[in-house]
Amino acid sequence: MTVLIAFDGSDDSKTAIEYAARHLKPEPIVILSVWEPLLTQLTWAPLAAGVPVAAEQGEDGKFEEEKQAEALARKGAELAEAAGAAEVAPRAERGGGPVWAAIVDVAEEVNASLVVTGSRGLAGARSMILGSVSTRVLHHAGRPVLVVPPPKEED
């Protein structure tokens, strides 16, 4: 079976990768980064702050967001390998709706034996409106989900 780890580059998602790689029995791991073209993101959070980048496909037929998600998934795979995981595959997936739904869909597709997420991510304003990604995955995945909390701060 396969372990699916959702990765958005946040500190909590890095902690989730490191925890899973160190504590789970050796199984193939898929590091998933979900992306959406910027125009789609703006329909989800119309009051999003920041300066948008152009949501146009490049000469290679890819959106800039897709390229960034691919690089992020590769970075997550490197983190998992550094933490001891042996068989790791990065994957960038275009979301057609909420991020949690894309995670649940990919978990079904790869027949994940476990879905791993951090407890908080980079969803920002969208998570305040729609609820946290990890909570939605937990309630909709229909398979075991491990939500890894942030590391405790040492005094």
PDB file of C-alpha atoms in Angstrom:
ATOM      1  CA  MET A   1       0.000   0.000   0.000  1.00  0.00           C
ATOM      2  CA  THR A   2       0.985   3.644  -0.282  1.00  0.00           C
ATOM      3  CA  VAL A   3       1.271   6.465   2.238  1.00  0.00           C
ATOM      4  CA  LEU A   4       0.066   9.805   0.859  1.00  0.00           C
ATOM      5  CA  ILE A   5       1.549  12.895   2.513  1.00  0.00           C
ATOM      6  CA  ALA A   6       0.019  16.289   1.744  1.00  0.00           C
ATOM      7  CA  PHE A   7       2.721  18.963   1.500  1.00  0.00           C
ATOM      8  CA  ASP A   8       2.263  22.710   1.073  1.00  0.00           C
ATOM      9  CA  GLY A   9       5.691  23.869   2.222  1.00  0.00           C
ATOM     10  CA  SER A  10       4.501  25.020   5.659  1.00  0.00           C
ATOM     11  CA  ASP A  11       6.470  24.128   8.780  1.00  0.00           C
ATOM     12  CA  ASP A  12       3.626  21.848   9.895  1.00  0.00           C
ATOM     13  CA  SER A  13       3.672  19.925   6.612  1.00  0.00           C
ATOM     14  CA  LYS A  14       7.464  19.535   6.887  1.00  0.00           C
ATOM     15  CA  THR A  15       6.978  18.124  10.387  1.00  0.00           C
ATOM     16  CA  ALA A  16       4.375  15.695   9.014  1.00  0.00           C
ATOM     17  CA  ILE A  17       6.798  14.409   6.368  1.00  0.00           C
ATOM     18  CA  GLU A  18       9.615  13.968   8.860  1.00  0.00           C
ATOM     19  CA  TYR A  19       7.355  12.213  11.381  1.00  0.00           C
ATOM     20  CA  ALA A  20       5.905   9.819   8.821  1.00  0.00           C
ATOM     21  CA  ALA A  21       9.294   8.977   7.308  1.00  0.00           C
ATOM     22  CA  ARG A  22      10.755   8.213  10.729  1.00  0.00           C
ATOM     23  CA  HIS A  23       7.865   6.345  12.344  1.00  0.00           C
ATOM     24  CA  LEU A  24       5.960   4.421   9.699  1.00  0.00           C
ATOM     25  CA  LYS A  25       6.981   1.046   8.364  1.00  0.00           C
ATOM     26  CA  PRO A  26       8.672   1.178   4.974  1.00  0.00           C
ATOM     27  CA  GLU A  27       5.988   1.676   2.349  1.00  0.00           C
ATOM     28  CA  PRO A  28       5.953   3.633  -0.866  1.00  0.00           C
ATOM     29  CA  ILE A  29       5.269   7.316  -0.140  1.00  0.00           C
ATOM     30  CA  VAL A  30       3.654   9.869  -2.436  1.00  0.00           C
ATOM     31  CA  ILE A  31       4.317  13.521  -1.554  1.00  0.00           C
ATOM     32  CA  LEU A  32       1.364  15.514  -2.881  1.00  0.00           C
ATOM     33  CA  SER A  33       1.277  19.254  -3.542  1.00  0.00           C
ATOM     34  CA  VAL A  34      -2.059  20.560  -4.809  1.00  0.00           C
ATOM     35  CA  TRP A  35      -2.042  23.583  -7.101  1.00  0.00           C
ATOM     36  CA  GLU A  36      -4.627  25.784  -8.759  1.00  0.00           C
ATOM     37  CA  PRO A  37      -4.250  28.504 -11.368  1.00  0.00           C
ATOM     38  CA  LEU A  38      -4.325  31.888  -9.656  1.00  0.00           C
ATOM     39  CA  LEU A  39      -7.661  32.830 -11.209  1.00  0.00           C
ATOM     40  CA  THR A  40      -9.233  29.768  -9.605  1.00  0.00           C
ATOM     41  CA  GLN A  41      -7.684  30.679  -6.267  1.00  0.00           C
ATOM     42  CA  LEU A  42      -9.175  34.155  -6.473  1.00  0.00           C
ATOM     43  CA  THR A  43     -12.678  32.734  -6.911  1.00  0.00           C
ATOM     44  CA  TRP A  44     -12.199  30.811  -3.642  1.00  0.00           C
ATOM     45  CA  ALA A  45     -10.846  33.771  -1.695  1.00  0.00           C
ATOM     46  CA  PRO A  46     -11.819  36.985  -3.461  1.00  0.00           C
ATOM     47  CA  LEU A  47     -10.387  39.092  -0.644  1.00  0.00           C
ATOM     48  CA  ALA A  48      -6.975  37.418  -0.809  1.00  0.00           C
ATOM     49  CA  ALA A  49      -4.142  39.772  -0.029  1.00  0.00           C
ATOM     50  CA  GLY A  50      -0.913  40.029  -1.945  1.00  0.00           C
ATOM     51  CA  VAL A  51       0.194  40.750  -5.451  1.00  0.00           C
ATOM     52  CA  PRO A  52      -0.929  38.067  -7.895  1.00  0.00           C
ATOM     53  CA  VAL A  53       1.318  36.599 -10.540  1.00  0.00           C
ATOM     54  CA  ALA A  54       0.004  36.090 -14.046  1.00  0.00           C
ATOM     55  CA  ALA A  55      -2.157  32.976 -14.406  1.00  0.00           C
ATOM     56  CA  GLU A  56      -1.027  32.167 -17.915  1.00  0.00           C
ATOM     57  CA  GLN A  57       0.394  29.015 -19.350  1.00  0.00           C
ATOM     58  CA  GLY A  58       4.006  29.215 -20.418  1.00  0.00           C
ATOM     59  CA  GLU A  59       5.498  27.989 -23.671  1.00  0.00           C
ATOM     60  CA  ASP A  60       5.786  24.515 -22.132  1.00  0.00           C
ATOM     61  CA  GLY A  61       1.993  24.448 -21.586  1.00  0.00           C
ATOM     62  CA  LYS A  62       2.291  24.665 -17.801  1.00  0.00           C
ATOM     63  CA  PHE A  63       1.000  27.297 -15.423  1.00  0.00           C
ATOM     64  CA  GLU A  64       3.590  28.897 -13.153  1.00  0.00           C
ATOM     65  CA  GLU A  65       1.616  27.545 -10.176  1.00  0.00           C
ATOM     66  CA  GLU A  66       1.983  24.020 -11.554  1.00  0.00           C
ATOM     67  CA  LYS A  67       5.755  24.413 -11.880  1.00  0.00           C
ATOM     68  CA  GLN A  68       5.932  25.739  -8.313  1.00  0.00           C
ATOM     69  CA  ALA A  69       3.858  22.807  -7.025  1.00  0.00           C
ATOM     70  CA  GLU A  70       6.120  20.326  -8.829  1.00  0.00           C
ATOM     71  CA  ALA A  71       9.189  21.926  -7.261  1.00  0.00           C
ATOM     72  CA  LEU A  72       7.484  21.897  -3.852  1.00  0.00           C
ATOM     73  CA  ALA A  73       6.596  18.206  -4.178  1.00  0.00           C
ATOM     74  CA  ARG A  74      10.223  17.426  -5.107  1.00  0.00           C
ATOM     75  CA  LYS A  75      11.383  19.377  -2.031  1.00  0.00           C
ATOM     76  CA  GLY A  76       8.977  17.352   0.116  1.00  0.00           C
ATOM     77  CA  ALA A  77      10.301  14.117  -1.377  1.00  0.00           C
ATOM     78  CA  GLU A  78      13.857  15.204  -0.542  1.00  0.00           C
ATOM     79  CA  LEU A  79      12.764  15.872   3.059  1.00  0.00           C
ATOM     80  CA  ALA A  80      11.213  12.408   3.293  1.00  0.00           C
ATOM     81  CA  GLU A  81      14.345  10.748   1.908  1.00  0.00           C
ATOM     82  CA  ALA A  82      16.558  12.716   4.305  1.00  0.00           C
ATOM     83  CA  ALA A  83      14.350  11.475   7.169  1.00  0.00           C
ATOM     84  CA  GLY A  84      14.841   7.864   6.100  1.00  0.00           C
ATOM     85  CA  ALA A  85      12.068   7.052   3.612  1.00  0.00           C
ATOM     86  CA  ALA A  86      13.243   4.743   0.852  1.00  0.00           C
ATOM     87  CA  GLU A  87      10.647   4.844  -1.927  1.00  0.00           C
ATOM     88  CA  VAL A  88       9.292   8.378  -2.443  1.00  0.00           C
ATOM     89  CA  ALA A  89       7.455   9.864  -5.424  1.00  0.00           C
ATOM     90  CA  PRO A  90       6.646  13.574  -5.719  1.00  0.00           C
ATOM     91  CA  ARG A  91       3.310  14.496  -7.275  1.00  0.00           C
ATOM     92  CA  ALA A  92       1.689  17.823  -8.152  1.00  0.00           C
ATOM     93  CA  GLU A  93      -2.056  17.718  -8.698  1.00  0.00           C
ATOM     94  CA  ARG A  94      -4.302  20.442 -10.058  1.00  0.00           C
ATOM     95  CA  GLY A  95      -7.197  21.036  -7.709  1.00  0.00           C
ATOM     96  CA  GLY A  96     -10.600  21.583  -9.243  1.00  0.00           C
ATOM     97  CA  GLY A  97     -12.135  22.719  -5.974  1.00  0.00           C
ATOM     98  CA  PRO A  98     -11.100  22.665  -2.340  1.00  0.00           C
ATOM     99  CA  VAL A  99      -7.570  21.393  -1.610  1.00  0.00           C
ATOM    100  CA  TRP A 100      -8.919  18.760   0.784  1.00  0.00           C
ATOM    101  CA  ALA A 101     -11.034  17.261  -2.026  1.00  0.00           C
ATOM    102  CA  ALA A 102      -7.983  16.872  -4.267  1.00  0.00           C
ATOM    103  CA  ILE A 103      -6.109  15.140  -1.430  1.00  0.00           C
ATOM    104  CA  VAL A 104      -9.037  12.767  -0.846  1.00  0.00           C
ATOM    105  CA  ASP A 105      -9.303  12.035  -4.595  1.00  0.00           C
ATOM    106  CA  VAL A 106      -5.588  11.244  -4.933  1.00  0.00           C
ATOM    107  CA  ALA A 107      -5.722   9.077  -1.785  1.00  0.00           C
ATOM    108  CA  GLU A 108      -8.495   7.060  -3.459  1.00  0.00           C
ATOM    109  CA  GLU A 109      -6.615   6.884  -6.766  1.00  0.00           C
ATOM    110  CA  VAL A 110      -3.390   5.559  -5.214  1.00  0.00           C
ATOM    111  CA  ASN A 111      -5.323   3.396  -2.710  1.00  0.00           C
ATOM    112  CA  ALA A 112      -3.454   5.039   0.151  1.00  0.00           C
ATOM    113  CA  SER A 113      -3.259   2.969   3.310  1.00  0.00           C
ATOM    114  CA  LEU A 114      -2.743   6.216   5.235  1.00  0.00           C
ATOM    115  CA  VAL A 115      -3.057   9.937   4.516  1.00  0.00           C
ATOM    116  CA  VAL A 116      -0.708  12.216   6.469  1.00  0.00           C
ATOM    117  CA  THR A 117      -1.140  15.974   6.892  1.00  0.00           C
ATOM    118  CA  GLY A 118       0.194  18.679   9.138  1.00  0.00           C
ATOM    119  CA  SER A 119      -2.280  20.236  11.522  1.00  0.00           C
ATOM    120  CA  ARG A 120      -2.064  23.658   9.881  1.00  0.00           C
ATOM    121  CA  GLY A 121      -0.909  24.748   6.477  1.00  0.00           C
ATOM    122  CA  LEU A 122      -0.717  27.723   4.184  1.00  0.00           C
ATOM    123  CA  ALA A 123      -4.400  27.911   3.213  1.00  0.00           C
ATOM    124  CA  GLY A 124      -4.713  31.268   5.003  1.00  0.00           C
ATOM    125  CA  ALA A 125      -7.962  33.136   4.372  1.00  0.00           C
ATOM    126  CA  ARG A 126      -9.502  30.182   2.579  1.00  0.00           C
ATOM    127  CA  SER A 127      -9.171  27.927   5.629  1.00  0.00           C
ATOM    128  CA  MET A 128     -10.907  30.547   7.763  1.00  0.00           C
ATOM    129  CA  ILE A 129     -13.828  30.507   5.325  1.00  0.00           C
ATOM    130  CA  LEU A 130     -13.984  26.805   4.449  1.00  0.00           C
ATOM    131  CA  GLY A 131     -12.415  25.100   7.479  1.00  0.00           C
ATOM    132  CA  SER A 132      -9.025  23.480   7.804  1.00  0.00           C
ATOM    133  CA  VAL A 133      -7.746  21.133   5.141  1.00  0.00           C
ATOM    134  CA  SER A 134      -6.644  18.515   7.693  1.00  0.00           C
ATOM    135  CA  THR A 135     -10.093  18.476   9.342  1.00  0.00           C
ATOM    136  CA  ARG A 136     -11.842  18.061   6.004  1.00  0.00           C
ATOM    137  CA  VAL A 137      -9.468  15.278   4.925  1.00  0.00           C
ATOM    138  CA  LEU A 138     -10.028  13.533   8.258  1.00  0.00           C
ATOM    139  CA  HIS A 139     -13.803  13.607   7.806  1.00  0.00           C
ATOM    140  CA  HIS A 140     -13.972  12.782   4.087  1.00  0.00           C
ATOM    141  CA  ALA A 141     -11.076  10.433   3.275  1.00  0.00           C
ATOM    142  CA  GLY A 142     -12.792   7.203   4.288  1.00  0.00           C
ATOM    143  CA  ARG A 143      -9.400   5.781   5.251  1.00  0.00           C
ATOM    144  CA  PRO A 144      -6.932   6.299   8.098  1.00  0.00           C
ATOM    145  CA  VAL A 145      -5.635   9.853   8.431  1.00  0.00           C
ATOM    146  CA  LEU A 146      -2.717  10.961  10.598  1.00  0.00           C
ATOM    147  CA  VAL A 147      -2.716  14.653  11.507  1.00  0.00           C
ATOM    148  CA  VAL A 148       0.733  15.543  12.839  1.00  0.00           C
ATOM    149  CA  PRO A 149       0.794  18.477  15.269  1.00  0.00           C
ATOM    150  CA  PRO A 150       3.555  21.085  15.170  1.00  0.00           C
ATOM    151  CA  PRO A 151       6.632  20.300  17.236  1.00  0.00           C
ATOM    152  CA  LYS A 152       6.539  21.520  20.812  1.00  0.00           C
ATOM    153  CA  GLU A 153       8.627  24.592  21.378  1.00  0.00           C
ATOM    154  CA  GLU A 154      11.422  23.990  23.842  1.00  0.00           C
ATOM    155  CA  ASP A 155      11.690  26.524  26.666  1.00  0.00           C
TER     156      ASP A 155
END
